[in-house]
Coordinates of C-alpha atoms in Angstrom, one line a residue:
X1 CA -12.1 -11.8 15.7
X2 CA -8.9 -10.4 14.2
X3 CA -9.8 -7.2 13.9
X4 CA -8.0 -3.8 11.6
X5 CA -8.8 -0.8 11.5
X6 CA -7.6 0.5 8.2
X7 CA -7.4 4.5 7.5
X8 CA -7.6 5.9 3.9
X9 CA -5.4 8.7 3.6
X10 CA -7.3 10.3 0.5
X11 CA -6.2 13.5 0.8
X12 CA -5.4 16.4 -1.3
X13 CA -1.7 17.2 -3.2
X14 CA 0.1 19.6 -0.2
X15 CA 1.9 22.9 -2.1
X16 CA 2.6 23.5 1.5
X17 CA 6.0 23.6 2.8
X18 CA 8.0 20.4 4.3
X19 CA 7.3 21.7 7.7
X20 CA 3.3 22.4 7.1
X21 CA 2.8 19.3 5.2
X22 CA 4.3 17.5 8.7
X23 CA 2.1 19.4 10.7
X24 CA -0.8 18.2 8.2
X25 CA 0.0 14.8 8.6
X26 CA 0.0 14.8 11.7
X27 CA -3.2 16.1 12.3
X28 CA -4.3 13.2 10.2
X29 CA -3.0 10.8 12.2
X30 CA -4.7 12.6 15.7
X31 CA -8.2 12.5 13.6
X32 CA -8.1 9.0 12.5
X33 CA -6.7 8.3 16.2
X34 CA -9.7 9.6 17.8
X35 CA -11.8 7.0 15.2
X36 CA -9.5 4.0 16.6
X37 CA -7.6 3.8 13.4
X38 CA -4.6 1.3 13.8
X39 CA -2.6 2.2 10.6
X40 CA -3.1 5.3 8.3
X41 CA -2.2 5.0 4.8
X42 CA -1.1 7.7 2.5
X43 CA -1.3 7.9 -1.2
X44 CA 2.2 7.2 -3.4
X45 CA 4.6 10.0 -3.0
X46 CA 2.6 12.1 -0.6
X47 CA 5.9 13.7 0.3
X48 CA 7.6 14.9 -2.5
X49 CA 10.7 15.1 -1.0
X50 CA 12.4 12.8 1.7
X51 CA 11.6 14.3 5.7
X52 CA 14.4 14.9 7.6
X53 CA 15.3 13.8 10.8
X54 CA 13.2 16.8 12.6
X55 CA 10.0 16.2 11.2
X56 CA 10.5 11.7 10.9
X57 CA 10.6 13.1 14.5
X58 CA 7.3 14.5 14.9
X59 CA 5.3 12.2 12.5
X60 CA 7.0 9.2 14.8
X61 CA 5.9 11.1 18.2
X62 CA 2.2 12.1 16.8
X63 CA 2.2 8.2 15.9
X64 CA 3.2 6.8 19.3
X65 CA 0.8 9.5 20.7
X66 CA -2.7 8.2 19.4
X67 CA -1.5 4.7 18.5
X68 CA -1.3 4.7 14.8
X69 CA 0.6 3.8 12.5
X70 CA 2.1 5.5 9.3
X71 CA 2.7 4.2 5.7
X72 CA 3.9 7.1 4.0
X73 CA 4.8 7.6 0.4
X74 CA 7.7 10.0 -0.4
X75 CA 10.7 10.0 -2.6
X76 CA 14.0 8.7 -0.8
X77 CA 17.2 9.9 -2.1
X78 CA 20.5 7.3 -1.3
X79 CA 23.4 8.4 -2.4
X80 CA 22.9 9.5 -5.7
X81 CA 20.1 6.9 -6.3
X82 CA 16.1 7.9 -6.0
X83 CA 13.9 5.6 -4.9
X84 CA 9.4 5.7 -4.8
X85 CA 9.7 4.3 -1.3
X86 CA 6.6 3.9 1.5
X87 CA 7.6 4.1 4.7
X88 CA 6.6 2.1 7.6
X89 CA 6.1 3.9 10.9
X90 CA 4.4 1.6 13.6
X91 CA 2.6 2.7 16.6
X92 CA 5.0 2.9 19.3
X93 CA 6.6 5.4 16.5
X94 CA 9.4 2.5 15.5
X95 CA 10.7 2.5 12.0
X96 CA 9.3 -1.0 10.8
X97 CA 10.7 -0.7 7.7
X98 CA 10.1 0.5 3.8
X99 CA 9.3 -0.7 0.4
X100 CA 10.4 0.3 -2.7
X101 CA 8.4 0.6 -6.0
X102 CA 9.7 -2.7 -8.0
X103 CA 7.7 -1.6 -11.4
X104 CA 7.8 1.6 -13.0
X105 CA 6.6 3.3 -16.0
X106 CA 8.7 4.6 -18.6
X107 CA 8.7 8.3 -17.2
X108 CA 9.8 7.2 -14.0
X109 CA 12.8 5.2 -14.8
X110 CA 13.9 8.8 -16.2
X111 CA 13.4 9.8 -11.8
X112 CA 13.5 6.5 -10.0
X113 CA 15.2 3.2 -9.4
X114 CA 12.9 -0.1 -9.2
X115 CA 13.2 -1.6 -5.9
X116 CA 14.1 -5.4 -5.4
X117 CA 12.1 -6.6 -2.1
X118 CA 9.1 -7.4 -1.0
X119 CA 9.2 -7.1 2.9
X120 CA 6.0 -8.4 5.0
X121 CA 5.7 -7.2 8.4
X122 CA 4.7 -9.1 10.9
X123 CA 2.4 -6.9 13.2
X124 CA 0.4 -7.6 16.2
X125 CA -3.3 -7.3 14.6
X126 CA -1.5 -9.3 11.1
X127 CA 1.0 -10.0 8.5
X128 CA 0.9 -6.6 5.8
X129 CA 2.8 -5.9 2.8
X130 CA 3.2 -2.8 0.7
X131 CA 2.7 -2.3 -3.1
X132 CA 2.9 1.0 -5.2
X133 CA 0.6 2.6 -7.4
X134 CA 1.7 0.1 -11.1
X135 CA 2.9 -2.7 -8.8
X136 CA -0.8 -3.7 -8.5
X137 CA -0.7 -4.3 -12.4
X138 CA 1.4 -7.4 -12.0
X139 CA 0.2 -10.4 -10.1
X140 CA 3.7 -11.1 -8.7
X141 CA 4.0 -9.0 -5.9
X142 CA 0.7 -9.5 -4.5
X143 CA 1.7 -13.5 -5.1
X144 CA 5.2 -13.4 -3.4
X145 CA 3.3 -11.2 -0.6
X146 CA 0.7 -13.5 -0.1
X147 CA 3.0 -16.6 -0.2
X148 CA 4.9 -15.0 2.6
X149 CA 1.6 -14.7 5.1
X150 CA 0.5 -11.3 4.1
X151 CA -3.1 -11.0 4.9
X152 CA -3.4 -7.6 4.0
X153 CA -1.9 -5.4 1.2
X154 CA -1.5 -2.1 1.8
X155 CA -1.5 -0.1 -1.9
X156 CA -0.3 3.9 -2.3
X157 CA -1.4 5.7 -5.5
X158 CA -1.7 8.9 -7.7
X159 CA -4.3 7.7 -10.3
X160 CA -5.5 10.5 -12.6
X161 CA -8.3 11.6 -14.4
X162 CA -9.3 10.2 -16.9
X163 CA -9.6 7.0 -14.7
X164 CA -8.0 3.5 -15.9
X165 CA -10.6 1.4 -16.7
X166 CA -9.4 -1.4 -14.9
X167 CA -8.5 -0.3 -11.8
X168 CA -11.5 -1.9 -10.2
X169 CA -10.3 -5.4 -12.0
X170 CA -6.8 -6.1 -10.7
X171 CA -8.2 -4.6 -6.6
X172 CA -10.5 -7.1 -6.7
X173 CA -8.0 -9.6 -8.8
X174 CA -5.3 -9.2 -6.6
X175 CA -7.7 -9.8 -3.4
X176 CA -9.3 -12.9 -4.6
X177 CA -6.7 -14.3 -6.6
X178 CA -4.3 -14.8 -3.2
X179 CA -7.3 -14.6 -0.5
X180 CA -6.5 -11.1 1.1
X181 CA -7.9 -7.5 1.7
X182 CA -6.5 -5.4 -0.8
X183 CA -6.2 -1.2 0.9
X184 CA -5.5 1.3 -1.6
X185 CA -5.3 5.3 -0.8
X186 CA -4.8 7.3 -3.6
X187 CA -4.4 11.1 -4.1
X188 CA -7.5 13.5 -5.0
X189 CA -7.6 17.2 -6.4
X190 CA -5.5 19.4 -8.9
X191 CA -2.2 19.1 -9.0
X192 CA -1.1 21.8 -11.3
X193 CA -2.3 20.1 -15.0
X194 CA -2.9 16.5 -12.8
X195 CA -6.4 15.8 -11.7
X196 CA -5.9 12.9 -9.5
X197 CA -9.2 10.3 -9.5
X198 CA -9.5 9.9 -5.5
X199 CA -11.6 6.8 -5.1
X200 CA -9.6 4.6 -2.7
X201 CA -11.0 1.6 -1.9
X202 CA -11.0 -1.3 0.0
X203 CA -11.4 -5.0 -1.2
X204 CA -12.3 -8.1 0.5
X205 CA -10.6 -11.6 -0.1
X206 CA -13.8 -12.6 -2.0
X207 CA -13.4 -9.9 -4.2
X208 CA -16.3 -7.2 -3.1
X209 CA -15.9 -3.5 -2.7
X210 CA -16.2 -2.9 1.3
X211 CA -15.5 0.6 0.6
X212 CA -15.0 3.0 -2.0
X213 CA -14.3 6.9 -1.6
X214 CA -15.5 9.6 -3.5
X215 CA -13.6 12.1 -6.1
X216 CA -13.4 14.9 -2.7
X217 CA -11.1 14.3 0.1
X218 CA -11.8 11.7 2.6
X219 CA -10.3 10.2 5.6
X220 CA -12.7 7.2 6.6
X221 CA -11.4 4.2 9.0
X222 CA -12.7 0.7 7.5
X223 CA -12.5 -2.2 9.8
X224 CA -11.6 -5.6 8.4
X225 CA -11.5 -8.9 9.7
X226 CA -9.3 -11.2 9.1
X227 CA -10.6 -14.2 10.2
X228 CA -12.9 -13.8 7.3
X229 CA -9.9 -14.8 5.3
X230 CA -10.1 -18.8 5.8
X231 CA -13.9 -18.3 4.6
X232 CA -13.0 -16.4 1.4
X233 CA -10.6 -19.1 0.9
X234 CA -12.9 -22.4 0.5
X235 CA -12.2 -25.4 -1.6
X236 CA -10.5 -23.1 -4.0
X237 CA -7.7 -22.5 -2.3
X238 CA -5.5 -20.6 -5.1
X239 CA -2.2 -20.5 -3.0
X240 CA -2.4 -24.4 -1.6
X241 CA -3.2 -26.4 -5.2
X242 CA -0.2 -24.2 -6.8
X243 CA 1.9 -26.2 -8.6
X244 CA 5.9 -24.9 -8.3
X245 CA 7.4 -27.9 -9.6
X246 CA 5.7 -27.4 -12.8
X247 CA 6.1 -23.5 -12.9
X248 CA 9.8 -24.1 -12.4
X249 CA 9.8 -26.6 -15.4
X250 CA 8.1 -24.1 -17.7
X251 CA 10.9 -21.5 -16.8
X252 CA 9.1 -19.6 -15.0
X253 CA 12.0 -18.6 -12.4
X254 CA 11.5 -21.1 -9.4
X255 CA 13.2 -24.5 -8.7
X256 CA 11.0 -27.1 -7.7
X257 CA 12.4 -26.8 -3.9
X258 CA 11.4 -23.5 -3.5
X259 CA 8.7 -22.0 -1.4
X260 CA 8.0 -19.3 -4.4

């Protein structure tokens, strides 16, 4: 069995400062440790703020220390450009990489950049690839993910009371549709006027709930397998009986040639 063990990060909004908010992280990551937790998740811009080198430092050493990696949402500054970025720490405390937010609503183009990637790391327990918060509204992504061997998507969020009433619809879409667990962590609590919803879940390729949090904080370790993939999969086989050619003809984007 391919086994991962998958940590929601449903935590609370931090008015703490950088330094505290480090240290609270990295407790997180020494609890879910002690539960054999491969990767922890955080919810979408969990850090408000990018971390400097000092406390990357200490997330990346708590990491290496119990074995577990980080995807962490914060707000990267580059030059004068913001990005809604999740970071990708792995467990030996190695940078893997980051993703940024592609789609974003109207009040964040006011604050953000849209990103133009969709990276999928290639990990010892699987292939995972990162989505944000509205990315999971648009079947693309998950699509170009899954097309590129992703057998797990990893999904950061602040949803807010009241709840969107198909949340549920496009987890479980995105799962079945491209025959992969779906892993989203979103944030929980009062945020000033913002009552974020909680309820991160996780998503099997046949499109079941394996878990589902509550409205409180949480930080449970799910185990997937992903050998139960190919069995999701079946006759139907969305991704095999595509047909580019005739995408590409339609104008959808894609030449007939390419993989996408």
């Amino acid at each position: 069995m391919r086994i991962i063990n998958i940590a929601l990060g449903q935590l609370g909004c931090s008015h703490l400062g950088m330094e505290d908010t480090i240290r609270q992280i990295a407790e997180a990551v020494e609890q879910v440790g002690q539960k054999k937790a491969d990767y922890l998740l955080f919810p979408e811009l969990y850090l408000e703020q990018e971390p400097d080198q000092t406390s990357l430092e200490m997330i990346a050493a708590t990491a290496q220390k119990h074995r577990v990696g980080v995807v962490l949402g914060y707000c990267e500054t580059e030059q004068d450009t913001r990005y809604n970025t999740a970071l990708f720490i792995g467990k030996n405390g190695e940078i893997l990489g980051q993703y940024r937010k592609i789609h974003l609503l109207d009040f964040e183009r006011n604050v953000f950049t849209p990103g133009d990637q969709c990276p999928v790391f290639d990990l010892p327990e699987g292939k995972i690839g990162l989505m944000i918060s509205y990315d999971l509204m648009f079947p693309e992504v998950s699509r170009i993910l899954a097309i590129k061997g992703a057998q797990l998507l990893l999904v950061l969020a602040a949803n807010k009371f009241p709840p969107h009433p198909h949340q549920h619809v496009y987890l479980s879409s995105r799962a079945l549709e491209n025959h992969v667990f779906v892993a989203m962590a979103n944030k929980v609590g009062l945020d000033g006027n913002h009552l974020y919803l909680g309820e991160s879940t996780v998503v099997h390729p046949n499109g079941s709930t394996i878990y589902k949090c509550s409205n409180n904080v949480e930080l449970p370790v799910i185990s997937i397998n992903l050998d139960e993939i190919e069995e999701a999969r079946g006759r139907l086989d969305y991704l095999k009986n595509r047909r580019p050619a005739v995408y590409a003809k339609e104008g959808f984007g894609f030449t007939p040639t390419e993989s996408l």
